[in-house]
PDB file of C-alpha atoms in Angstrom:
ATOM      1  CA  UNK A   1     117.040 130.066  47.905  1.00  0.00           C
ATOM      2  CA  UNK A   2     118.984 130.929  50.927  1.00  0.00           C
ATOM      3  CA  UNK A   3     115.865 133.181  52.354  1.00  0.00           C
ATOM      4  CA  UNK A   4     114.084 130.368  52.406  1.00  0.00           C
ATOM      5  CA  UNK A   5     115.580 127.597  53.815  1.00  0.00           C
ATOM      6  CA  UNK A   6     116.664 130.329  56.599  1.00  0.00           C
ATOM      7  CA  UNK A   7     115.248 129.910  59.867  1.00  0.00           C
ATOM      8  CA  UNK A   8     112.972 132.070  60.892  1.00  0.00           C
ATOM      9  CA  UNK A   9     111.297 131.499  64.133  1.00  0.00           C
ATOM     10  CA  UNK A  10     113.169 131.802  67.128  1.00  0.00           C
ATOM     11  CA  UNK A  11     110.793 130.455  69.807  1.00  0.00           C
ATOM     12  CA  UNK A  12     108.484 128.481  70.059  1.00  0.00           C
ATOM     13  CA  UNK A  13     105.288 128.121  72.547  1.00  0.00           C
ATOM     14  CA  UNK A  14     104.910 124.911  74.144  1.00  0.00           C
ATOM     15  CA  UNK A  15     100.548 124.170  74.477  1.00  0.00           C
ATOM     16  CA  UNK A  16     101.708 122.106  77.841  1.00  0.00           C
ATOM     17  CA  UNK A  17     100.550 118.864  78.871  1.00  0.00           C
ATOM     18  CA  UNK A  18      96.846 120.353  79.977  1.00  0.00           C
ATOM     19  CA  UNK A  19      95.532 123.636  79.539  1.00  0.00           C
ATOM     20  CA  UNK A  20      92.818 122.058  83.384  1.00  0.00           C
ATOM     21  CA  UNK A  21      94.990 124.483  85.309  1.00  0.00           C
ATOM     22  CA  UNK A  22      93.163 121.737  88.942  1.00  0.00           C
ATOM     23  CA  UNK A  23      94.322 119.090  86.932  1.00  0.00           C
ATOM     24  CA  UNK A  24      97.849 121.330  86.525  1.00  0.00           C
ATOM     25  CA  UNK A  25      98.450 121.156  89.561  1.00  0.00           C
ATOM     26  CA  UNK A  26      98.105 117.884  90.384  1.00  0.00           C
ATOM     27  CA  UNK A  27     101.302 117.012  88.282  1.00  0.00           C
ATOM     28  CA  UNK A  28     102.680 119.529  89.278  1.00  0.00           C
ATOM     29  CA  UNK A  29     102.338 118.194  93.125  1.00  0.00           C
ATOM     30  CA  UNK A  30     102.963 114.489  92.650  1.00  0.00           C
ATOM     31  CA  UNK A  31     105.448 114.887  90.448  1.00  0.00           C
ATOM     32  CA  UNK A  32     107.146 116.885  92.216  1.00  0.00           C
ATOM     33  CA  UNK A  33     107.025 114.527  95.260  1.00  0.00           C
ATOM     34  CA  UNK A  34     107.968 112.632  93.353  1.00  0.00           C
ATOM     35  CA  UNK A  35     111.180 114.589  91.856  1.00  0.00           C
ATOM     36  CA  UNK A  36     112.656 114.663  95.025  1.00  0.00           C
ATOM     37  CA  UNK A  37     111.870 111.040  96.616  1.00  0.00           C
ATOM     38  CA  UNK A  38     113.872 109.079  93.652  1.00  0.00           C
ATOM     39  CA  UNK A  39     115.802 111.446  91.868  1.00  0.00           C
ATOM     40  CA  UNK A  40     118.077 110.850  95.615  1.00  0.00           C
ATOM     41  CA  UNK A  41     117.382 107.367  95.467  1.00  0.00           C
ATOM     42  CA  UNK A  42     119.416 106.993  92.246  1.00  0.00           C
ATOM     43  CA  UNK A  43     122.471 109.569  93.345  1.00  0.00           C
ATOM     44  CA  UNK A  44     122.927 107.121  96.220  1.00  0.00           C
ATOM     45  CA  UNK A  45     122.625 103.517  93.867  1.00  0.00           C
ATOM     46  CA  UNK A  46     124.921 105.435  91.919  1.00  0.00           C
ATOM     47  CA  UNK A  47     127.856 106.325  95.612  1.00  0.00           C
ATOM     48  CA  UNK A  48     126.321 102.271  97.538  1.00  0.00           C
ATOM     49  CA  UNK A  49     127.912 100.553  93.925  1.00  0.00           C
ATOM     50  CA  UNK A  50     131.249 103.339  93.421  1.00  0.00           C
ATOM     51  CA  UNK A  51     131.501 103.141  97.280  1.00  0.00           C
ATOM     52  CA  UNK A  52     131.901  99.512  98.202  1.00  0.00           C
ATOM     53  CA  UNK A  53     134.170  97.443  96.894  1.00  0.00           C
ATOM     54  CA  UNK A  54     131.978  94.264  96.697  1.00  0.00           C
ATOM     55  CA  UNK A  55     130.009  95.532  94.024  1.00  0.00           C
ATOM     56  CA  UNK A  56     132.834  95.430  91.321  1.00  0.00           C
ATOM     57  CA  UNK A  57     131.139  92.908  88.926  1.00  0.00           C
ATOM     58  CA  UNK A  58     130.054  94.166  85.319  1.00  0.00           C
ATOM     59  CA  UNK A  59     126.078  93.758  86.444  1.00  0.00           C
ATOM     60  CA  UNK A  60     126.801  96.169  88.981  1.00  0.00           C
ATOM     61  CA  UNK A  61     128.959  98.656  87.347  1.00  0.00           C
ATOM     62  CA  UNK A  62     125.546  98.460  83.975  1.00  0.00           C
ATOM     63  CA  UNK A  63     123.614  99.542  86.649  1.00  0.00           C
ATOM     64  CA  UNK A  64     125.718 102.069  88.869  1.00  0.00           C
ATOM     65  CA  UNK A  65     125.867 103.700  84.321  1.00  0.00           C
ATOM     66  CA  UNK A  66     121.727 103.460  84.153  1.00  0.00           C
ATOM     67  CA  UNK A  67     121.051 104.795  87.669  1.00  0.00           C
ATOM     68  CA  UNK A  68     123.763 107.872  86.672  1.00  0.00           C
ATOM     69  CA  UNK A  69     122.099 107.811  82.836  1.00  0.00           C
ATOM     70  CA  UNK A  70     118.177 108.093  84.153  1.00  0.00           C
ATOM     71  CA  UNK A  71     118.741 110.613  86.362  1.00  0.00           C
ATOM     72  CA  UNK A  72     120.419 112.993  83.825  1.00  0.00           C
ATOM     73  CA  UNK A  73     118.017 112.057  81.551  1.00  0.00           C
ATOM     74  CA  UNK A  74     115.377 113.581  84.737  1.00  0.00           C
ATOM     75  CA  UNK A  75     116.725 116.611  84.591  1.00  0.00           C
ATOM     76  CA  UNK A  76     116.083 117.576  80.928  1.00  0.00           C
ATOM     77  CA  UNK A  77     112.572 117.795  80.221  1.00  0.00           C
ATOM     78  CA  UNK A  78     111.069 117.238  84.107  1.00  0.00           C
ATOM     79  CA  UNK A  79     112.365 120.646  85.640  1.00  0.00           C
ATOM     80  CA  UNK A  80     111.192 122.849  82.894  1.00  0.00           C
ATOM     81  CA  UNK A  81     108.186 121.007  82.833  1.00  0.00           C
ATOM     82  CA  UNK A  82     107.418 121.942  86.459  1.00  0.00           C
ATOM     83  CA  UNK A  83     108.173 125.744  85.718  1.00  0.00           C
ATOM     84  CA  UNK A  84     106.336 126.160  83.185  1.00  0.00           C
ATOM     85  CA  UNK A  85     103.450 124.502  85.171  1.00  0.00           C
ATOM     86  CA  UNK A  86     103.666 127.711  87.014  1.00  0.00           C
ATOM     87  CA  UNK A  87     103.948 129.764  84.078  1.00  0.00           C
ATOM     88  CA  UNK A  88     101.262 131.464  82.010  1.00  0.00           C
ATOM     89  CA  UNK A  89     103.295 132.118  79.090  1.00  0.00           C
ATOM     90  CA  UNK A  90     105.555 128.799  78.219  1.00  0.00           C
ATOM     91  CA  UNK A  91     107.593 129.359  75.413  1.00  0.00           C
ATOM     92  CA  UNK A  92     111.132 128.290  74.479  1.00  0.00           C
ATOM     93  CA  UNK A  93     114.147 130.324  72.123  1.00  0.00           C
ATOM     94  CA  UNK A  94     114.398 128.149  68.796  1.00  0.00           C
ATOM     95  CA  UNK A  95     117.923 127.207  70.444  1.00  0.00           C
ATOM     96  CA  UNK A  96     116.733 125.530  73.685  1.00  0.00           C
ATOM     97  CA  UNK A  97     114.157 123.452  71.563  1.00  0.00           C
ATOM     98  CA  UNK A  98     117.681 121.816  69.641  1.00  0.00           C
ATOM     99  CA  UNK A  99     119.166 121.233  72.529  1.00  0.00           C
ATOM    100  CA  UNK A 100     117.365 119.664  74.825  1.00  0.00           C
ATOM    101  CA  UNK A 101     115.762 117.499  71.470  1.00  0.00           C
ATOM    102  CA  UNK A 102     120.151 116.187  70.971  1.00  0.00           C
ATOM    103  CA  UNK A 103     120.295 116.232  74.770  1.00  0.00           C
ATOM    104  CA  UNK A 104     116.942 113.659  75.359  1.00  0.00           C
ATOM    105  CA  UNK A 105     117.414 111.427  71.990  1.00  0.00           C
ATOM    106  CA  UNK A 106     121.632 111.387  73.461  1.00  0.00           C
ATOM    107  CA  UNK A 107     120.569 110.362  76.893  1.00  0.00           C
ATOM    108  CA  UNK A 108     118.316 108.087  75.496  1.00  0.00           C
ATOM    109  CA  UNK A 109     119.332 106.061  72.878  1.00  0.00           C
ATOM    110  CA  UNK A 110     122.685 106.115  75.408  1.00  0.00           C
ATOM    111  CA  UNK A 111     119.993 104.348  77.272  1.00  0.00           C
ATOM    112  CA  UNK A 112     118.234 101.698  74.849  1.00  0.00           C
ATOM    113  CA  UNK A 113     121.620 100.596  74.006  1.00  0.00           C
ATOM    114  CA  UNK A 114     123.004 100.361  77.933  1.00  0.00           C
ATOM    115  CA  UNK A 115     120.451  97.864  78.683  1.00  0.00           C
ATOM    116  CA  UNK A 116     121.148  95.724  75.452  1.00  0.00           C
ATOM    117  CA  UNK A 117     125.301  95.341  76.900  1.00  0.00           C
ATOM    118  CA  UNK A 118     122.738  94.975  79.909  1.00  0.00           C
ATOM    119  CA  UNK A 119     121.310  91.943  78.188  1.00  0.00           C
ATOM    120  CA  UNK A 120     124.594  90.730  76.390  1.00  0.00           C
ATOM    121  CA  UNK A 121     126.712  90.697  79.593  1.00  0.00           C
ATOM    122  CA  UNK A 122     123.877  88.273  81.764  1.00  0.00           C
ATOM    123  CA  UNK A 123     123.599  86.434  78.330  1.00  0.00           C
ATOM    124  CA  UNK A 124     127.926  85.515  78.850  1.00  0.00           C
ATOM    125  CA  UNK A 125     127.450  85.388  82.496  1.00  0.00           C
ATOM    126  CA  UNK A 126     124.145  82.344  82.240  1.00  0.00           C
ATOM    127  CA  UNK A 127     124.734  80.645  79.060  1.00  0.00           C
ATOM    128  CA  UNK A 128     129.012  81.080  79.059  1.00  0.00           C
ATOM    129  CA  UNK A 129     129.866  81.139  82.778  1.00  0.00           C
ATOM    130  CA  UNK A 130     133.356  79.774  81.952  1.00  0.00           C
ATOM    131  CA  UNK A 131     133.572  82.523  79.422  1.00  0.00           C
ATOM    132  CA  UNK A 132     132.563  85.147  81.400  1.00  0.00           C
ATOM    133  CA  UNK A 133     135.908  87.018  83.201  1.00  0.00           C
ATOM    134  CA  UNK A 134     137.586  86.382  79.718  1.00  0.00           C
ATOM    135  CA  UNK A 135     134.846  88.359  77.788  1.00  0.00           C
ATOM    136  CA  UNK A 136     133.134  90.317  80.407  1.00  0.00           C
ATOM    137  CA  UNK A 137     136.613  91.845  81.304  1.00  0.00           C
ATOM    138  CA  UNK A 138     137.074  95.487  83.164  1.00  0.00           C
ATOM    139  CA  UNK A 139     138.979  96.644  78.611  1.00  0.00           C
ATOM    140  CA  UNK A 140     135.645  95.564  76.617  1.00  0.00           C
ATOM    141  CA  UNK A 141     133.763  96.799  79.479  1.00  0.00           C
ATOM    142  CA  UNK A 142     134.728 100.195  79.170  1.00  0.00           C
ATOM    143  CA  UNK A 143     134.930  99.714  75.614  1.00  0.00           C
ATOM    144  CA  UNK A 144     130.640  99.437  75.707  1.00  0.00           C
ATOM    145  CA  UNK A 145     130.251 102.063  78.271  1.00  0.00           C
ATOM    146  CA  UNK A 146     132.483 104.133  75.691  1.00  0.00           C
ATOM    147  CA  UNK A 147     129.821 102.412  71.996  1.00  0.00           C
ATOM    148  CA  UNK A 148     127.411 102.984  73.269  1.00  0.00           C
ATOM    149  CA  UNK A 149     127.244 106.644  74.428  1.00  0.00           C
ATOM    150  CA  UNK A 150     128.961 106.727  71.112  1.00  0.00           C
ATOM    151  CA  UNK A 151     125.931 105.192  69.578  1.00  0.00           C
ATOM    152  CA  UNK A 152     123.704 107.801  71.587  1.00  0.00           C
ATOM    153  CA  UNK A 153     125.626 110.639  70.364  1.00  0.00           C
ATOM    154  CA  UNK A 154     125.538 109.565  66.567  1.00  0.00           C
ATOM    155  CA  UNK A 155     121.892 108.631  66.352  1.00  0.00           C
ATOM    156  CA  UNK A 156     120.783 112.076  68.481  1.00  0.00           C
ATOM    157  CA  UNK A 157     122.898 113.728  66.494  1.00  0.00           C
ATOM    158  CA  UNK A 158     121.054 113.140  63.110  1.00  0.00           C
ATOM    159  CA  UNK A 159     118.137 113.894  64.723  1.00  0.00           C
ATOM    160  CA  UNK A 160     119.534 117.425  65.056  1.00  0.00           C
ATOM    161  CA  UNK A 161     120.793 117.533  62.167  1.00  0.00           C
ATOM    162  CA  UNK A 162     117.419 116.231  60.464  1.00  0.00           C
ATOM    163  CA  UNK A 163     116.158 119.345  61.946  1.00  0.00           C
ATOM    164  CA  UNK A 164     118.688 122.094  61.545  1.00  0.00           C
ATOM    165  CA  UNK A 165     117.791 121.810  57.154  1.00  0.00           C
ATOM    166  CA  UNK A 166     114.444 122.784  57.910  1.00  0.00           C
ATOM    167  CA  UNK A 167     112.485 126.144  57.580  1.00  0.00           C
ATOM    168  CA  UNK A 168     110.896 126.963  59.906  1.00  0.00           C
ATOM    169  CA  UNK A 169     107.968 129.884  59.524  1.00  0.00           C
ATOM    170  CA  UNK A 170     105.423 130.189  61.709  1.00  0.00           C
ATOM    171  CA  UNK A 171     102.906 128.392  63.187  1.00  0.00           C
ATOM    172  CA  UNK A 172     105.461 128.067  66.151  1.00  0.00           C
ATOM    173  CA  UNK A 173     103.236 125.776  68.430  1.00  0.00           C
ATOM    174  CA  UNK A 174     104.446 123.238  69.770  1.00  0.00           C
ATOM    175  CA  UNK A 175     101.433 120.886  71.117  1.00  0.00           C
ATOM    176  CA  UNK A 176     103.033 119.394  73.939  1.00  0.00           C
ATOM    177  CA  UNK A 177     105.361 119.804  76.715  1.00  0.00           C
ATOM    178  CA  UNK A 178     108.682 119.423  75.980  1.00  0.00           C
ATOM    179  CA  UNK A 179     110.516 119.758  72.173  1.00  0.00           C
ATOM    180  CA  UNK A 180     110.158 116.491  70.650  1.00  0.00           C
ATOM    181  CA  UNK A 181     110.553 115.223  66.407  1.00  0.00           C
ATOM    182  CA  UNK A 182     107.009 114.166  66.369  1.00  0.00           C
ATOM    183  CA  UNK A 183     105.762 118.091  67.570  1.00  0.00           C
ATOM    184  CA  UNK A 184     108.480 120.178  65.405  1.00  0.00           C
ATOM    185  CA  UNK A 185     108.681 118.420  62.208  1.00  0.00           C
ATOM    186  CA  UNK A 186     105.891 119.043  61.826  1.00  0.00           C
ATOM    187  CA  UNK A 187     106.006 123.029  62.591  1.00  0.00           C
ATOM    188  CA  UNK A 188     108.749 123.432  59.316  1.00  0.00           C
ATOM    189  CA  UNK A 189     107.278 124.898  56.020  1.00  0.00           C
ATOM    190  CA  UNK A 190     107.604 122.926  53.903  1.00  0.00           C
ATOM    191  CA  UNK A 191     106.778 119.111  52.554  1.00  0.00           C
ATOM    192  CA  UNK A 192     108.209 116.873  55.354  1.00  0.00           C
ATOM    193  CA  UNK A 193     107.780 113.143  54.147  1.00  0.00           C
ATOM    194  CA  UNK A 194     110.988 112.103  52.954  1.00  0.00           C
ATOM    195  CA  UNK A 195     112.100 113.257  56.803  1.00  0.00           C
ATOM    196  CA  UNK A 196     109.470 111.709  58.751  1.00  0.00           C
ATOM    197  CA  UNK A 197     110.627 108.397  56.792  1.00  0.00           C
ATOM    198  CA  UNK A 198     113.889 109.328  57.917  1.00  0.00           C
ATOM    199  CA  UNK A 199     113.340 109.980  61.994  1.00  0.00           C
ATOM    200  CA  UNK A 200     110.926 107.030  61.895  1.00  0.00           C
ATOM    201  CA  UNK A 201     113.846 104.311  60.307  1.00  0.00           C
ATOM    202  CA  UNK A 202     116.628 106.085  62.629  1.00  0.00           C
ATOM    203  CA  UNK A 203     114.543 106.710  66.383  1.00  0.00           C
ATOM    204  CA  UNK A 204     111.273 104.070  65.830  1.00  0.00           C
ATOM    205  CA  UNK A 205     113.268 100.980  63.885  1.00  0.00           C
ATOM    206  CA  UNK A 206     115.798 101.409  65.903  1.00  0.00           C
ATOM    207  CA  UNK A 207     114.250 100.566  68.917  1.00  0.00           C
ATOM    208  CA  UNK A 208     111.701  98.669  67.415  1.00  0.00           C
ATOM    209  CA  UNK A 209     115.112  95.890  66.222  1.00  0.00           C
ATOM    210  CA  UNK A 210     117.093  96.480  70.776  1.00  0.00           C
ATOM    211  CA  UNK A 211     113.083  95.251  71.681  1.00  0.00           C
ATOM    212  CA  UNK A 212     112.742  92.491  70.073  1.00  0.00           C
ATOM    213  CA  UNK A 213     116.671  91.811  70.357  1.00  0.00           C
ATOM    214  CA  UNK A 214     116.185  91.956  73.802  1.00  0.00           C
ATOM    215  CA  UNK A 215     113.415  89.700  73.890  1.00  0.00           C
ATOM    216  CA  UNK A 216     114.785  87.535  72.215  1.00  0.00           C
ATOM    217  CA  UNK A 217     118.071  87.389  74.455  1.00  0.00           C
ATOM    218  CA  UNK A 218     116.308  86.867  77.633  1.00  0.00           C
ATOM    219  CA  UNK A 219     113.680  84.555  75.863  1.00  0.00           C
ATOM    220  CA  UNK A 220     117.238  82.295  74.943  1.00  0.00           C
ATOM    221  CA  UNK A 221     118.533  82.604  78.445  1.00  0.00           C
ATOM    222  CA  UNK A 222     115.361  81.689  80.727  1.00  0.00           C
ATOM    223  CA  UNK A 223     115.366  77.980  78.261  1.00  0.00           C
ATOM    224  CA  UNK A 224     119.453  77.453  79.061  1.00  0.00           C
ATOM    225  CA  UNK A 225     118.404  78.234  82.807  1.00  0.00           C
ATOM    226  CA  UNK A 226     115.051  75.877  83.424  1.00  0.00           C
ATOM    227  CA  UNK A 227     117.806  73.041  84.013  1.00  0.00           C
ATOM    228  CA  UNK A 228     119.646  74.684  86.969  1.00  0.00           C
ATOM    229  CA  UNK A 229     121.038  74.097  89.582  1.00  0.00           C
ATOM    230  CA  UNK A 230     117.667  75.275  92.092  1.00  0.00           C
ATOM    231  CA  UNK A 231     119.411  78.469  93.769  1.00  0.00           C
ATOM    232  CA  UNK A 232     120.921  79.316  90.127  1.00  0.00           C
ATOM    233  CA  UNK A 233     117.417  79.258  88.239  1.00  0.00           C
ATOM    234  CA  UNK A 234     115.269  81.194  90.996  1.00  0.00           C
ATOM    235  CA  UNK A 235     118.670  84.602  91.051  1.00  0.00           C
ATOM    236  CA  UNK A 236     119.374  84.018  87.757  1.00  0.00           C
ATOM    237  CA  UNK A 237     115.088  84.047  86.529  1.00  0.00           C
ATOM    238  CA  UNK A 238     114.221  86.756  88.918  1.00  0.00           C
ATOM    239  CA  UNK A 239     117.685  88.674  87.814  1.00  0.00           C
ATOM    240  CA  UNK A 240     116.455  88.530  83.503  1.00  0.00           C
ATOM    241  CA  UNK A 241     112.283  89.599  85.025  1.00  0.00           C
ATOM    242  CA  UNK A 242     113.681  92.983  86.536  1.00  0.00           C
ATOM    243  CA  UNK A 243     115.612  93.085  82.922  1.00  0.00           C
ATOM    244  CA  UNK A 244     112.403  91.932  81.266  1.00  0.00           C
ATOM    245  CA  UNK A 245     110.282  94.948  83.890  1.00  0.00           C
ATOM    246  CA  UNK A 246     112.419  97.630  82.447  1.00  0.00           C
ATOM    247  CA  UNK A 247     113.122  97.085  79.509  1.00  0.00           C
ATOM    248  CA  UNK A 248     109.239  97.045  78.674  1.00  0.00           C
ATOM    249  CA  UNK A 249     109.262  99.749  80.600  1.00  0.00           C
ATOM    250  CA  UNK A 250     111.906 101.351  77.833  1.00  0.00           C
ATOM    251  CA  UNK A 251     111.454 100.747  75.136  1.00  0.00           C
ATOM    252  CA  UNK A 252     107.267 100.367  75.181  1.00  0.00           C
ATOM    253  CA  UNK A 253     106.814 103.652  75.083  1.00  0.00           C
ATOM    254  CA  UNK A 254     109.277 104.397  72.134  1.00  0.00           C
ATOM    255  CA  UNK A 255     107.473 102.069  70.509  1.00  0.00           C
ATOM    256  CA  UNK A 256     104.683 104.077  70.710  1.00  0.00           C
ATOM    257  CA  UNK A 257     105.735 107.484  69.191  1.00  0.00           C
ATOM    258  CA  UNK A 258     108.155 106.758  67.084  1.00  0.00           C
ATOM    259  CA  UNK A 259     107.496 103.319  64.985  1.00  0.00           C
ATOM    260  CA  UNK A 260     104.321 104.983  63.824  1.00  0.00           C
ATOM    261  CA  UNK A 261     103.652 108.046  60.833  1.00  0.00           C
ATOM    262  CA  UNK A 262     104.189 111.699  62.937  1.00  0.00           C
ATOM    263  CA  UNK A 263     100.366 111.741  63.840  1.00  0.00           C
ATOM    264  CA  UNK A 264      98.771 113.376  66.728  1.00  0.00           C
ATOM    265  CA  UNK A 265      96.759 110.839  69.242  1.00  0.00           C
ATOM    266  CA  UNK A 266      95.154 111.564  72.618  1.00  0.00           C
ATOM    267  CA  UNK A 267      97.337 109.015  74.323  1.00  0.00           C
ATOM    268  CA  UNK A 268     100.433 110.910  73.847  1.00  0.00           C
ATOM    269  CA  UNK A 269     100.885 112.907  76.223  1.00  0.00           C
ATOM    270  CA  UNK A 270     100.672 110.887  78.841  1.00  0.00           C
ATOM    271  CA  UNK A 271     103.430 107.652  77.217  1.00  0.00           C
ATOM    272  CA  UNK A 272     105.532 110.801  76.251  1.00  0.00           C
ATOM    273  CA  UNK A 273     104.925 111.585  80.455  1.00  0.00           C
ATOM    274  CA  UNK A 274     106.054 108.648  81.306  1.00  0.00           C
ATOM    275  CA  UNK A 275     109.264 108.015  78.988  1.00  0.00           C
ATOM    276  CA  UNK A 276     110.590 111.327  79.942  1.00  0.00           C
ATOM    277  CA  UNK A 277     109.889 112.319  83.678  1.00  0.00           C
ATOM    278  CA  UNK A 278     108.155 108.718  85.432  1.00  0.00           C
ATOM    279  CA  UNK A 279     109.648 105.366  83.996  1.00  0.00           C
ATOM    280  CA  UNK A 280     114.359 107.188  83.812  1.00  0.00           C
ATOM    281  CA  UNK A 281     113.556 107.461  87.680  1.00  0.00           C
ATOM    282  CA  UNK A 282     112.496 104.521  88.181  1.00  0.00           C
ATOM    283  CA  UNK A 283     114.104 102.520  86.562  1.00  0.00           C
ATOM    284  CA  UNK A 284     117.055 101.874  88.432  1.00  0.00           C
ATOM    285  CA  UNK A 285     115.366 101.152  91.875  1.00  0.00           C
ATOM    286  CA  UNK A 286     113.378  98.278  90.431  1.00  0.00           C
ATOM    287  CA  UNK A 287     116.737  97.175  89.479  1.00  0.00           C
ATOM    288  CA  UNK A 288     117.949  97.927  92.852  1.00  0.00           C
ATOM    289  CA  UNK A 289     114.777  96.159  94.929  1.00  0.00           C
ATOM    290  CA  UNK A 290     114.539  92.927  93.189  1.00  0.00           C
ATOM    291  CA  UNK A 291     119.290  92.767  93.833  1.00  0.00           C
ATOM    292  CA  UNK A 292     119.547  91.572  97.163  1.00  0.00           C
ATOM    293  CA  UNK A 293     123.813  92.886  96.901  1.00  0.00           C
ATOM    294  CA  UNK A 294     122.571  96.137  96.354  1.00  0.00           C
ATOM    295  CA  UNK A 295     119.797  96.569  98.760  1.00  0.00           C
ATOM    296  CA  UNK A 296     122.558  95.002 101.521  1.00  0.00           C
ATOM    297  CA  UNK A 297     125.152  97.291 100.599  1.00  0.00           C
ATOM    298  CA  UNK A 298     122.832  99.935 101.022  1.00  0.00           C
ATOM    299  CA  UNK A 299     121.992  98.499 104.431  1.00  0.00           C
ATOM    300  CA  UNK A 300     125.368  98.738 105.977  1.00  0.00           C
ATOM    301  CA  UNK A 301     126.184 102.563 104.458  1.00  0.00           C
ATOM    302  CA  UNK A 302     123.130 103.548 106.225  1.00  0.00           C
ATOM    303  CA  UNK A 303     124.626 101.270 109.482  1.00  0.00           C
ATOM    304  CA  UNK A 304     128.080 102.843 109.180  1.00  0.00           C
ATOM    305  CA  UNK A 305     126.509 106.563 108.928  1.00  0.00           C
ATOM    306  CA  UNK A 306     124.875 106.548 111.425  1.00  0.00           C
ATOM    307  CA  UNK A 307     127.040 104.227 113.484  1.00  0.00           C
ATOM    308  CA  UNK A 308     129.670 107.863 112.637  1.00  0.00           C
ATOM    309  CA  UNK A 309     126.803 110.087 113.672  1.00  0.00           C
ATOM    310  CA  UNK A 310     126.896 108.261 117.162  1.00  0.00           C
ATOM    311  CA  UNK A 311     130.007 108.715 117.634  1.00  0.00           C
ATOM    312  CA  UNK A 312     130.848 112.852 117.496  1.00  0.00           C
ATOM    313  CA  UNK A 313     127.175 112.460 119.445  1.00  0.00           C
ATOM    314  CA  UNK A 314     129.279 110.873 121.838  1.00  0.00           C
ATOM    315  CA  UNK A 315     132.586 113.154 122.072  1.00  0.00           C
TER     316      UNK A 315
END
């Protein structure tokens, strides 16, 4: 029994995004440009929020954490994928695969819960404004932040534990450009029906319930602000519409991948590419472009930097 449960495979071969060298080169260039333009923007958002005393409201506190989470998330898949584009043989060790899978779901689960917290913040701010400062005090914000990190960890560790219990004795080819639950489970040398159900329940059901809960909460918020003043109404609608866009970007691909039986579809790799590389980098930027306060703070920071440079040149 012990030999049957022992993991024999020590590495996995990644088949990659596509077998066409021309498409690989095109995707490599596009992602490299995108990566090095948008990623610094995410860190700029974090720096701006941290350095501006005027951006201390819970909304900006959570936005800064979203930018940090998404920037961290983008380091899990994109760098290795870019390296693999230039390699003939794309190999990842068993431990490296499990590590990648853990951090993918740890940060992804944390981000999903962060969007729920941000929706709760907007609900209190718009529907219960008199209680906002009491409910969303600094201690409560840090408690929510700790809870979402803990929730992401629990969600991810369940995935890892279930996979570590599976025997892998061959084949070892993963039909993807990174390690994720659907592809890894299919390589197990045993019946995985029960494990797949548990995975769908852990990832798929959680993703779907969070999405439906968020959709309902924003519908309630938008209904409540219909009778507000013109200025307050426009600002609230703008904020909520931004949150809804990011919500669809975050949960749409997740629902497509994890809420169905783990069977391969032609669109899986494209959806995974956007889910793991493109959307995480875009989310904070979308928030920032529609937030006048953050944009104003960034301009002040930029002008201050230019002024300091001019002062040094004159000296």
